[in-house]
PDB file of C-alpha atoms in Angstrom:
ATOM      1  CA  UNK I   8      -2.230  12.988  -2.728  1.00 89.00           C
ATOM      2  CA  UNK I   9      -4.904  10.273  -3.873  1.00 97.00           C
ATOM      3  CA  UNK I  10      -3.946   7.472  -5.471  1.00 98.00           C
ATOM      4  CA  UNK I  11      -7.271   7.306  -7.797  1.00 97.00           C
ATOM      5  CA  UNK I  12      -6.949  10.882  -9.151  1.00 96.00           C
ATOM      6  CA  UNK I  13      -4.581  12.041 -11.981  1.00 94.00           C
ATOM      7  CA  UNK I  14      -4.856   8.765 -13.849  1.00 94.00           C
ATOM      8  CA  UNK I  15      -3.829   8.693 -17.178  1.00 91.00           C
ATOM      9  CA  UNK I  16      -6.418   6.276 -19.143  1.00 90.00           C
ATOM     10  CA  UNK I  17      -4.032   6.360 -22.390  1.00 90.00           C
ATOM     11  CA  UNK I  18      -0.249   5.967 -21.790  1.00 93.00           C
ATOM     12  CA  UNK I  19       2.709   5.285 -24.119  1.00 91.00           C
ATOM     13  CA  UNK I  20       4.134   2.945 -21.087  1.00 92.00           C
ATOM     14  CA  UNK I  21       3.350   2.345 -17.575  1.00 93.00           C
ATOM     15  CA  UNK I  22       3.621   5.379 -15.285  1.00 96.00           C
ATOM     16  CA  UNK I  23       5.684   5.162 -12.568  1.00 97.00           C
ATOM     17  CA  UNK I  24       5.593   7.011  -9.364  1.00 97.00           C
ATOM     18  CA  UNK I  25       7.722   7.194  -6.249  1.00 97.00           C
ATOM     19  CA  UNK I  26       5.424   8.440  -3.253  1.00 97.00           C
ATOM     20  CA  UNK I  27       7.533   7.446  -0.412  1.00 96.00           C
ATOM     21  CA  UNK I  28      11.531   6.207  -0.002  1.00 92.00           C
ATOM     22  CA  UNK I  29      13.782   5.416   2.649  1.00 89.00           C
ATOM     23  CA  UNK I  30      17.380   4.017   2.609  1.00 84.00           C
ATOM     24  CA  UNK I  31      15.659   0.626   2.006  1.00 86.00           C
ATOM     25  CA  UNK I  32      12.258   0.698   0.848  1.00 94.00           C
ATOM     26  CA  UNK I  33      10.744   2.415  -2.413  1.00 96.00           C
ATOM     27  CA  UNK I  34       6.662   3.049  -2.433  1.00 97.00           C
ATOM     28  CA  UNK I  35       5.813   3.198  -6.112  1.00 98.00           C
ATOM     29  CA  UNK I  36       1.877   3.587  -7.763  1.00 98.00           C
ATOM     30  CA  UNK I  37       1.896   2.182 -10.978  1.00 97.00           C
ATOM     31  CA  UNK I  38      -0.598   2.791 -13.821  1.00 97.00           C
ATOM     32  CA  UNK I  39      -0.964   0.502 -16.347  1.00 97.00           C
ATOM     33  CA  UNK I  40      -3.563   0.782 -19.487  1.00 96.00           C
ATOM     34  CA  UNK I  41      -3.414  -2.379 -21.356  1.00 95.00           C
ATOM     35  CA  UNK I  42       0.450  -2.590 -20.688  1.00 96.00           C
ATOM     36  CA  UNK I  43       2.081  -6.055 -20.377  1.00 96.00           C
ATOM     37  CA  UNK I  44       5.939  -7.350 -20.403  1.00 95.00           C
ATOM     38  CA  UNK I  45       7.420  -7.407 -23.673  1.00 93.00           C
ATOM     39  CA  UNK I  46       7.597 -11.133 -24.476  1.00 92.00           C
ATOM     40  CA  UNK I  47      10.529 -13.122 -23.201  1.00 91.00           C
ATOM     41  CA  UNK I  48      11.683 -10.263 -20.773  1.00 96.00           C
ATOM     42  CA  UNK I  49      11.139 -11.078 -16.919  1.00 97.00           C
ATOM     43  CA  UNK I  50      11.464  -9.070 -14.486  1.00 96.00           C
ATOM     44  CA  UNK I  51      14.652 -10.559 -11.951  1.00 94.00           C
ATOM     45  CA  UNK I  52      15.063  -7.775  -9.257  1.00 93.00           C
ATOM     46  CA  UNK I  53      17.513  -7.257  -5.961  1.00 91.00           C
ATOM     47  CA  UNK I  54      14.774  -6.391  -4.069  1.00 93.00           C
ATOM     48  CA  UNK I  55      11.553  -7.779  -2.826  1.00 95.00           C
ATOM     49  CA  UNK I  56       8.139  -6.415  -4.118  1.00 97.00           C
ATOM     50  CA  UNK I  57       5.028  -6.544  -1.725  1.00 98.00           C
ATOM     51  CA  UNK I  58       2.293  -5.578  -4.663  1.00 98.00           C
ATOM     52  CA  UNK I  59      -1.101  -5.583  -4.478  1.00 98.00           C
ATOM     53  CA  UNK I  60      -3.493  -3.841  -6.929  1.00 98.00           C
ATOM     54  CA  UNK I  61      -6.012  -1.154  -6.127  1.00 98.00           C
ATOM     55  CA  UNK I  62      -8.188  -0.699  -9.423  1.00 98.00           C
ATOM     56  CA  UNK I  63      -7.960  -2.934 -12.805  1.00 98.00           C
ATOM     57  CA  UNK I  64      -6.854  -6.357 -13.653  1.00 98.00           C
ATOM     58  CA  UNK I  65      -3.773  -8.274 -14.322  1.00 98.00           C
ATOM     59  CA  UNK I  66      -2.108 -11.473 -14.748  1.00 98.00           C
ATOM     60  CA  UNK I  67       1.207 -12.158 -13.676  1.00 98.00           C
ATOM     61  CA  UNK I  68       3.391 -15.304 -14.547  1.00 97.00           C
ATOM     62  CA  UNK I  69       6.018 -16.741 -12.557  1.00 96.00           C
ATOM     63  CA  UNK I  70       9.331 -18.520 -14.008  1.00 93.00           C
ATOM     64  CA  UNK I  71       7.736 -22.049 -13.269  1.00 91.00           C
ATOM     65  CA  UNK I  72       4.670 -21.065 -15.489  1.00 90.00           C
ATOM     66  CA  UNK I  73       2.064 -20.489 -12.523  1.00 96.00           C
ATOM     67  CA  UNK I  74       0.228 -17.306 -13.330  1.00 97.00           C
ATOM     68  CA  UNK I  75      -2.007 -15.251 -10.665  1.00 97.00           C
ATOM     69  CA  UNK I  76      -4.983 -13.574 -11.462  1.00 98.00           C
ATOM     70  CA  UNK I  77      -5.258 -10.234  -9.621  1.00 98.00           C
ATOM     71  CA  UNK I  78      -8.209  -7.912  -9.104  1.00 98.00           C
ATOM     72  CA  UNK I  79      -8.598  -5.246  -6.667  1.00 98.00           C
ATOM     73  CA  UNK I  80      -7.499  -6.007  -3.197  1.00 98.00           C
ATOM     74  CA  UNK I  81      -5.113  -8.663  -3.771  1.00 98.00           C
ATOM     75  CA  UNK I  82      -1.865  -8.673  -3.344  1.00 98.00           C
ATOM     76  CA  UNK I  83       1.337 -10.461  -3.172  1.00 97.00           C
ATOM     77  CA  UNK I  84       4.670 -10.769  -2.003  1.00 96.00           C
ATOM     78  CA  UNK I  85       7.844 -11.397  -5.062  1.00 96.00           C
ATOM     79  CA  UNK I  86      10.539 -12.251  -3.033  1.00 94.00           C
ATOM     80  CA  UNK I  87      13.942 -10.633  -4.671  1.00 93.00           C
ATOM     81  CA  UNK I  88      15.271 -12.615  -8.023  1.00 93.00           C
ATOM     82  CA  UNK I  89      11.695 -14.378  -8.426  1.00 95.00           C
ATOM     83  CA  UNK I  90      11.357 -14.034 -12.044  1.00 97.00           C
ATOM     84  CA  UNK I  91       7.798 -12.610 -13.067  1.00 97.00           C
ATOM     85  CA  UNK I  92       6.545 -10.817 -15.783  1.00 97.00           C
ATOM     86  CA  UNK I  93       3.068  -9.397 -16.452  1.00 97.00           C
ATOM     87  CA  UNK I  94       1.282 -11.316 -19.273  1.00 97.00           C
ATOM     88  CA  UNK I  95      -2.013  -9.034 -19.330  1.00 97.00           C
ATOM     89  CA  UNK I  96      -3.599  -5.810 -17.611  1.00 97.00           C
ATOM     90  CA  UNK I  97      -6.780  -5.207 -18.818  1.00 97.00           C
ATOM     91  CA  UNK I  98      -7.541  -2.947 -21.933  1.00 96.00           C
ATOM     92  CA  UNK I  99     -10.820  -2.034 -20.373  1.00 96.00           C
ATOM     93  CA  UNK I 100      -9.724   0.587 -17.671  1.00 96.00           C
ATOM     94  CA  UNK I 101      -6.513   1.685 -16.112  1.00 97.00           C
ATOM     95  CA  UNK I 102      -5.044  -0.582 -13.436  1.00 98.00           C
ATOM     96  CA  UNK I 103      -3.488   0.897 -10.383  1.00 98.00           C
ATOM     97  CA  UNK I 104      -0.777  -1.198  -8.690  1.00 98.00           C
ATOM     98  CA  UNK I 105       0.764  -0.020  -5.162  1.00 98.00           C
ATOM     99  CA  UNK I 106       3.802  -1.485  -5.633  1.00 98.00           C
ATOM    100  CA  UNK I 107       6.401  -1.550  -2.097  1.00 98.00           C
ATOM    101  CA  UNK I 108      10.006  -2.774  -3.122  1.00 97.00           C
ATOM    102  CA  UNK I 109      12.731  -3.625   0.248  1.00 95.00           C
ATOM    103  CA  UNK I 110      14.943  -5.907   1.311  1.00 85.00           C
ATOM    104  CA  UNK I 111      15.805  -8.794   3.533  1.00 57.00           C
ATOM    105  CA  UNK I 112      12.086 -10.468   3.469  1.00 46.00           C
ATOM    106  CA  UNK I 113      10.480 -12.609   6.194  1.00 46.00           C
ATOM    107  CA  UNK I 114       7.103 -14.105   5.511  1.00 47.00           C
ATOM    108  CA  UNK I 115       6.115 -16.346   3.266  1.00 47.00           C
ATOM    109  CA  UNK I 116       5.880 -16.543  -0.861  1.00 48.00           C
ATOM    110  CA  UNK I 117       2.013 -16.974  -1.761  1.00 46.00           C
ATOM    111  CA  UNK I 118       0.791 -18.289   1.387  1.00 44.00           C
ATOM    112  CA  UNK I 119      -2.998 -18.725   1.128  1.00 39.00           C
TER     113      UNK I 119
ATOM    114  CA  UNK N  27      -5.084 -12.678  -0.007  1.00 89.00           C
ATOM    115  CA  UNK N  28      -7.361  -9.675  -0.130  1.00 97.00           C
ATOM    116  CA  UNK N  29      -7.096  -6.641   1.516  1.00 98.00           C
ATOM    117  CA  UNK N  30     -11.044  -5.900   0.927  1.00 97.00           C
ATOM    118  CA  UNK N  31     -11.801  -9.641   2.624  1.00 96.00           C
ATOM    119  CA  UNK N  32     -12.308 -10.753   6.006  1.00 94.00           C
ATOM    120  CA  UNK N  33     -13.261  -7.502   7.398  1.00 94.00           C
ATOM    121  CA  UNK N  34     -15.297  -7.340  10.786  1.00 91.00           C
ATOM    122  CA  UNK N  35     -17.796  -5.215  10.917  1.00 90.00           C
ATOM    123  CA  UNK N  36     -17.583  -4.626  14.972  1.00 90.00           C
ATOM    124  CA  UNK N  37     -14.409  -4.905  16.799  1.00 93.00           C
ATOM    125  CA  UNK N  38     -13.499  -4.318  20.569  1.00 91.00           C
ATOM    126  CA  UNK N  39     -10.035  -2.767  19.058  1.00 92.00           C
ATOM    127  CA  UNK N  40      -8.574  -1.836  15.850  1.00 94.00           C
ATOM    128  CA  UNK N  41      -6.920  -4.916  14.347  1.00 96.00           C
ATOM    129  CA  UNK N  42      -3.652  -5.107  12.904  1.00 97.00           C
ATOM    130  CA  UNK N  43      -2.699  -7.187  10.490  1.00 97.00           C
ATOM    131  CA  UNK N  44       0.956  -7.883   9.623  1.00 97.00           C
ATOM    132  CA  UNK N  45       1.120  -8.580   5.657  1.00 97.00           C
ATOM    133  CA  UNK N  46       4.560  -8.467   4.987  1.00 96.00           C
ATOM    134  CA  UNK N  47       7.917  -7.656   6.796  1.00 92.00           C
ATOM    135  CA  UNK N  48      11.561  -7.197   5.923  1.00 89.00           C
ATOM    136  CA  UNK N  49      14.428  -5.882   8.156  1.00 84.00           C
ATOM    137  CA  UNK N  50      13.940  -2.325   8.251  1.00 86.00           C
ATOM    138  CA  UNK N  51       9.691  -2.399   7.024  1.00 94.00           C
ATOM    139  CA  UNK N  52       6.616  -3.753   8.640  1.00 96.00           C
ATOM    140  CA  UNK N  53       3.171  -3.823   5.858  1.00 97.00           C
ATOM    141  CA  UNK N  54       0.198  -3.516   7.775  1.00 98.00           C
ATOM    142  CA  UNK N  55      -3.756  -3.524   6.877  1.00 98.00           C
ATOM    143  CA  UNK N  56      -5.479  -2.287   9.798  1.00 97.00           C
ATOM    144  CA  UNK N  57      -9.491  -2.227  10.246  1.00 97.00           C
ATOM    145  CA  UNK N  58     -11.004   0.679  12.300  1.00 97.00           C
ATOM    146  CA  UNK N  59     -14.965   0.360  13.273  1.00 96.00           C
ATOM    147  CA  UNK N  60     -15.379   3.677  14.476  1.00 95.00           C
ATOM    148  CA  UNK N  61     -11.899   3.813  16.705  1.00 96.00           C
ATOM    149  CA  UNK N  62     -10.278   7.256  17.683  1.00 96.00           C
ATOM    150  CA  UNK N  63      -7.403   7.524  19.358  1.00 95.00           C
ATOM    151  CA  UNK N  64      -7.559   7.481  23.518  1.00 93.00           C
ATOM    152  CA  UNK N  65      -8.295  11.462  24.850  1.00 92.00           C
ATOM    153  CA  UNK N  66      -5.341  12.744  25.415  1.00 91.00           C
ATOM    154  CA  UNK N  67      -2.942   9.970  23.877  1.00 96.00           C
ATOM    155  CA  UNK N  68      -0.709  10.733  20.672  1.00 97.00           C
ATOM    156  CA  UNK N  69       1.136   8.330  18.574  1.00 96.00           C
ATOM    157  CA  UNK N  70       5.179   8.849  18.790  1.00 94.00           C
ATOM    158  CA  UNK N  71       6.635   6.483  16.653  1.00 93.00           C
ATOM    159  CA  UNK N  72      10.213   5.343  16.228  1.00 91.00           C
ATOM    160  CA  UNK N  73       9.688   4.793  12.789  1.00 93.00           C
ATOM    161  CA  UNK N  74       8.287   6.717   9.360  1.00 95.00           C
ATOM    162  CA  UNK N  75       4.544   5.851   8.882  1.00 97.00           C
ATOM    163  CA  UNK N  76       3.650   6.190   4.947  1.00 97.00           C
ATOM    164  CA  UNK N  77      -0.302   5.480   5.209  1.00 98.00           C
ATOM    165  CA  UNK N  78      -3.728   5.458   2.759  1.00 98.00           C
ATOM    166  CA  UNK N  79      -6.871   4.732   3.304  1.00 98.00           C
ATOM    167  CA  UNK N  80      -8.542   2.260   1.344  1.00 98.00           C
ATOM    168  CA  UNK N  81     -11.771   2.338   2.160  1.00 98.00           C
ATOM    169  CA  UNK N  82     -14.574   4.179   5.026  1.00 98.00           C
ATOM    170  CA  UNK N  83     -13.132   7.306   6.247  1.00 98.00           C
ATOM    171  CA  UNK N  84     -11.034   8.949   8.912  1.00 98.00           C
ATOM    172  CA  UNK N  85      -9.430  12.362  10.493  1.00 98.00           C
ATOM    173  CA  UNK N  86      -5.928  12.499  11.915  1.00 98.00           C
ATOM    174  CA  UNK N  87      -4.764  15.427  14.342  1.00 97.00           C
ATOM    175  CA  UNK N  88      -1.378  16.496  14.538  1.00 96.00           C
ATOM    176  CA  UNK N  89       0.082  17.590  17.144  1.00 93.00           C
ATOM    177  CA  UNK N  90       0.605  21.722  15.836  1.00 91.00           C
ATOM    178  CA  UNK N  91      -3.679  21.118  15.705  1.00 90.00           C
ATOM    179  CA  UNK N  92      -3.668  20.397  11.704  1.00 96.00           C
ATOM    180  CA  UNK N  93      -6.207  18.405  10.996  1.00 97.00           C
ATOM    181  CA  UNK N  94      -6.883  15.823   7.620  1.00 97.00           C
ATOM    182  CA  UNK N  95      -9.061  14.162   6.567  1.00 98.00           C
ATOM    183  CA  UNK N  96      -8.534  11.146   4.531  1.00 98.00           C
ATOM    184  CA  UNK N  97     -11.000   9.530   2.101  1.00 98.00           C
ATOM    185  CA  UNK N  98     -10.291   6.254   0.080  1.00 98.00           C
ATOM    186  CA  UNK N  99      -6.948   6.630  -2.003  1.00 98.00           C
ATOM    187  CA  UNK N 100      -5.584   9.662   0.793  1.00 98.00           C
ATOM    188  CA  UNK N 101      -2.085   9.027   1.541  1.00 98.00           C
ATOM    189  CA  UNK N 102       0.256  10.751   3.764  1.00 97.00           C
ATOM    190  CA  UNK N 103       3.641  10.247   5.087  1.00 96.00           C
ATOM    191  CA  UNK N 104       4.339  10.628   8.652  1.00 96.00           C
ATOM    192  CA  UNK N 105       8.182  11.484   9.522  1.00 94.00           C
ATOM    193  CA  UNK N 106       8.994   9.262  12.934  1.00 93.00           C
ATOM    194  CA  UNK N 107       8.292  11.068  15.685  1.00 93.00           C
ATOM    195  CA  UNK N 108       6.021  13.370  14.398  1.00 95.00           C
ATOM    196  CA  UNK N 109       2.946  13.141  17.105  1.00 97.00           C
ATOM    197  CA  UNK N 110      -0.496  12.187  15.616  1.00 97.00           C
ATOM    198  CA  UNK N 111      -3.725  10.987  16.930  1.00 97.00           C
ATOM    199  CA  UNK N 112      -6.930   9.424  15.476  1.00 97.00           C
ATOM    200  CA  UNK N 113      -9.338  11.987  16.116  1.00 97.00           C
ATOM    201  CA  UNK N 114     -12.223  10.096  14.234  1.00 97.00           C
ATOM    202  CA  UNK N 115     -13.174   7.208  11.643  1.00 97.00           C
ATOM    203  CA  UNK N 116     -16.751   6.944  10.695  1.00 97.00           C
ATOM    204  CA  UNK N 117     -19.203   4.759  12.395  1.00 96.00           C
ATOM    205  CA  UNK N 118     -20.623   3.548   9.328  1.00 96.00           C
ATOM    206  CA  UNK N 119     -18.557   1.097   7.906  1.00 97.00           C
ATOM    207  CA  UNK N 120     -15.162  -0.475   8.471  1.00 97.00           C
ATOM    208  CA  UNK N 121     -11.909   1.969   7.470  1.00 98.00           C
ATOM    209  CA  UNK N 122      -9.305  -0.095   6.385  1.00 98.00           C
ATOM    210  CA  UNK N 123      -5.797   1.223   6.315  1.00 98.00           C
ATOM    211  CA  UNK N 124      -2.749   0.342   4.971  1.00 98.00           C
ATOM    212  CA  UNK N 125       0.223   0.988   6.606  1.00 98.00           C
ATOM    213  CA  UNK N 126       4.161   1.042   5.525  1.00 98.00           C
ATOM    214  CA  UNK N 127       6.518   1.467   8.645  1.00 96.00           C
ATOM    215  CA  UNK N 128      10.098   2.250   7.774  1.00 95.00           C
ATOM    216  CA  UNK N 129      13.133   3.865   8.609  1.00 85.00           C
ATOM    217  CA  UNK N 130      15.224   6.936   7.262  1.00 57.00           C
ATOM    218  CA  UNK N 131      12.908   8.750   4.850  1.00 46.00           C
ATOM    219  CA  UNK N 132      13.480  10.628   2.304  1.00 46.00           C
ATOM    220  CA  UNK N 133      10.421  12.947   0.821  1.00 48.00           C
ATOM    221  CA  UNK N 134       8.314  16.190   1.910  1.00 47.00           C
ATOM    222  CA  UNK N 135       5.710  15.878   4.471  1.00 49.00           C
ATOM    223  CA  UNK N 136       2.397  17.094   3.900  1.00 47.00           C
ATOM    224  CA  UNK N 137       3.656  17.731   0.071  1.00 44.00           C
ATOM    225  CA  UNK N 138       1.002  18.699  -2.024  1.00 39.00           C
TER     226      UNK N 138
END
């Protein structure tokens, strides 16, 4: 029950795990080890994604071409059908995303 | 944007920070400086609590007298309505929290 323990630090693809879900939200850690999106797939999802990472590094682009730079401690909300894919997680260690997926957002997209 | 930024190092109460919110979920970060829970006064929520800490260090009481302790990376899932207190964080540096209310769970409490 801690997300820095059991972490793969070789994985054939990312490693998806649910640790919480109700009828409308999905809590998922993610472990990625030098993973990135196969090129020209996006993600386009029904729901929104509040992500922020917890260990690692990654670079995410967004359909208009701006790309965030994540290290631990940031995060991010994706509202639902914002296409985004993950150009780069570092090679170096394992990165460990906290990823929170739901519906029906309020808030705003990448206010600073 | 960071959840390991603008963190006060003495505070008259916790503070709550609303990061995201949807219809039916509320993200929160929340920074304790050595805050327990009133004598005597127990959290009863109307909605599921999934919770980790991210940093500093904490003990929750329930209200059948189980006790945890959570260190950086502890998560837990609290089932609405289940009666919880903050017996303790430590005085030593700030514990920040991140908190996922939502409703109609699914999942084991206390599941090791």
């Amino acid at each position: 029950m801690n997300l820095f323990e059991n972490v793969p630090t070789h994985l054939p693809s990312e490693l998806i795990e649910v640790l919480a879900e109700g009828e409308s939200v999905r809590i998922e850690r993610i472990v990625s080890t030098g993973h990135s999106t196969d090129p020209g797939e996006w993600y386009d999802q029904e729901q929104n994604e509040w992500v922020v990472v917890l260990k690692g590094e990654t670079r995410l682009r967004f359909s208009d071409d701006k790309v965030i730079s994540m290290q631990p401690g940031d995060h991010l909300l994706i509202p639902a059908h914002q296409r985004h894919r993950v150009d780069w997680t570092t090679p170096k260690e394992p990165t460990i995303w906290l990823a929170i997926f739901f519906e029906k957002v309020s808030g705003t997209f990448l206010e600073e």
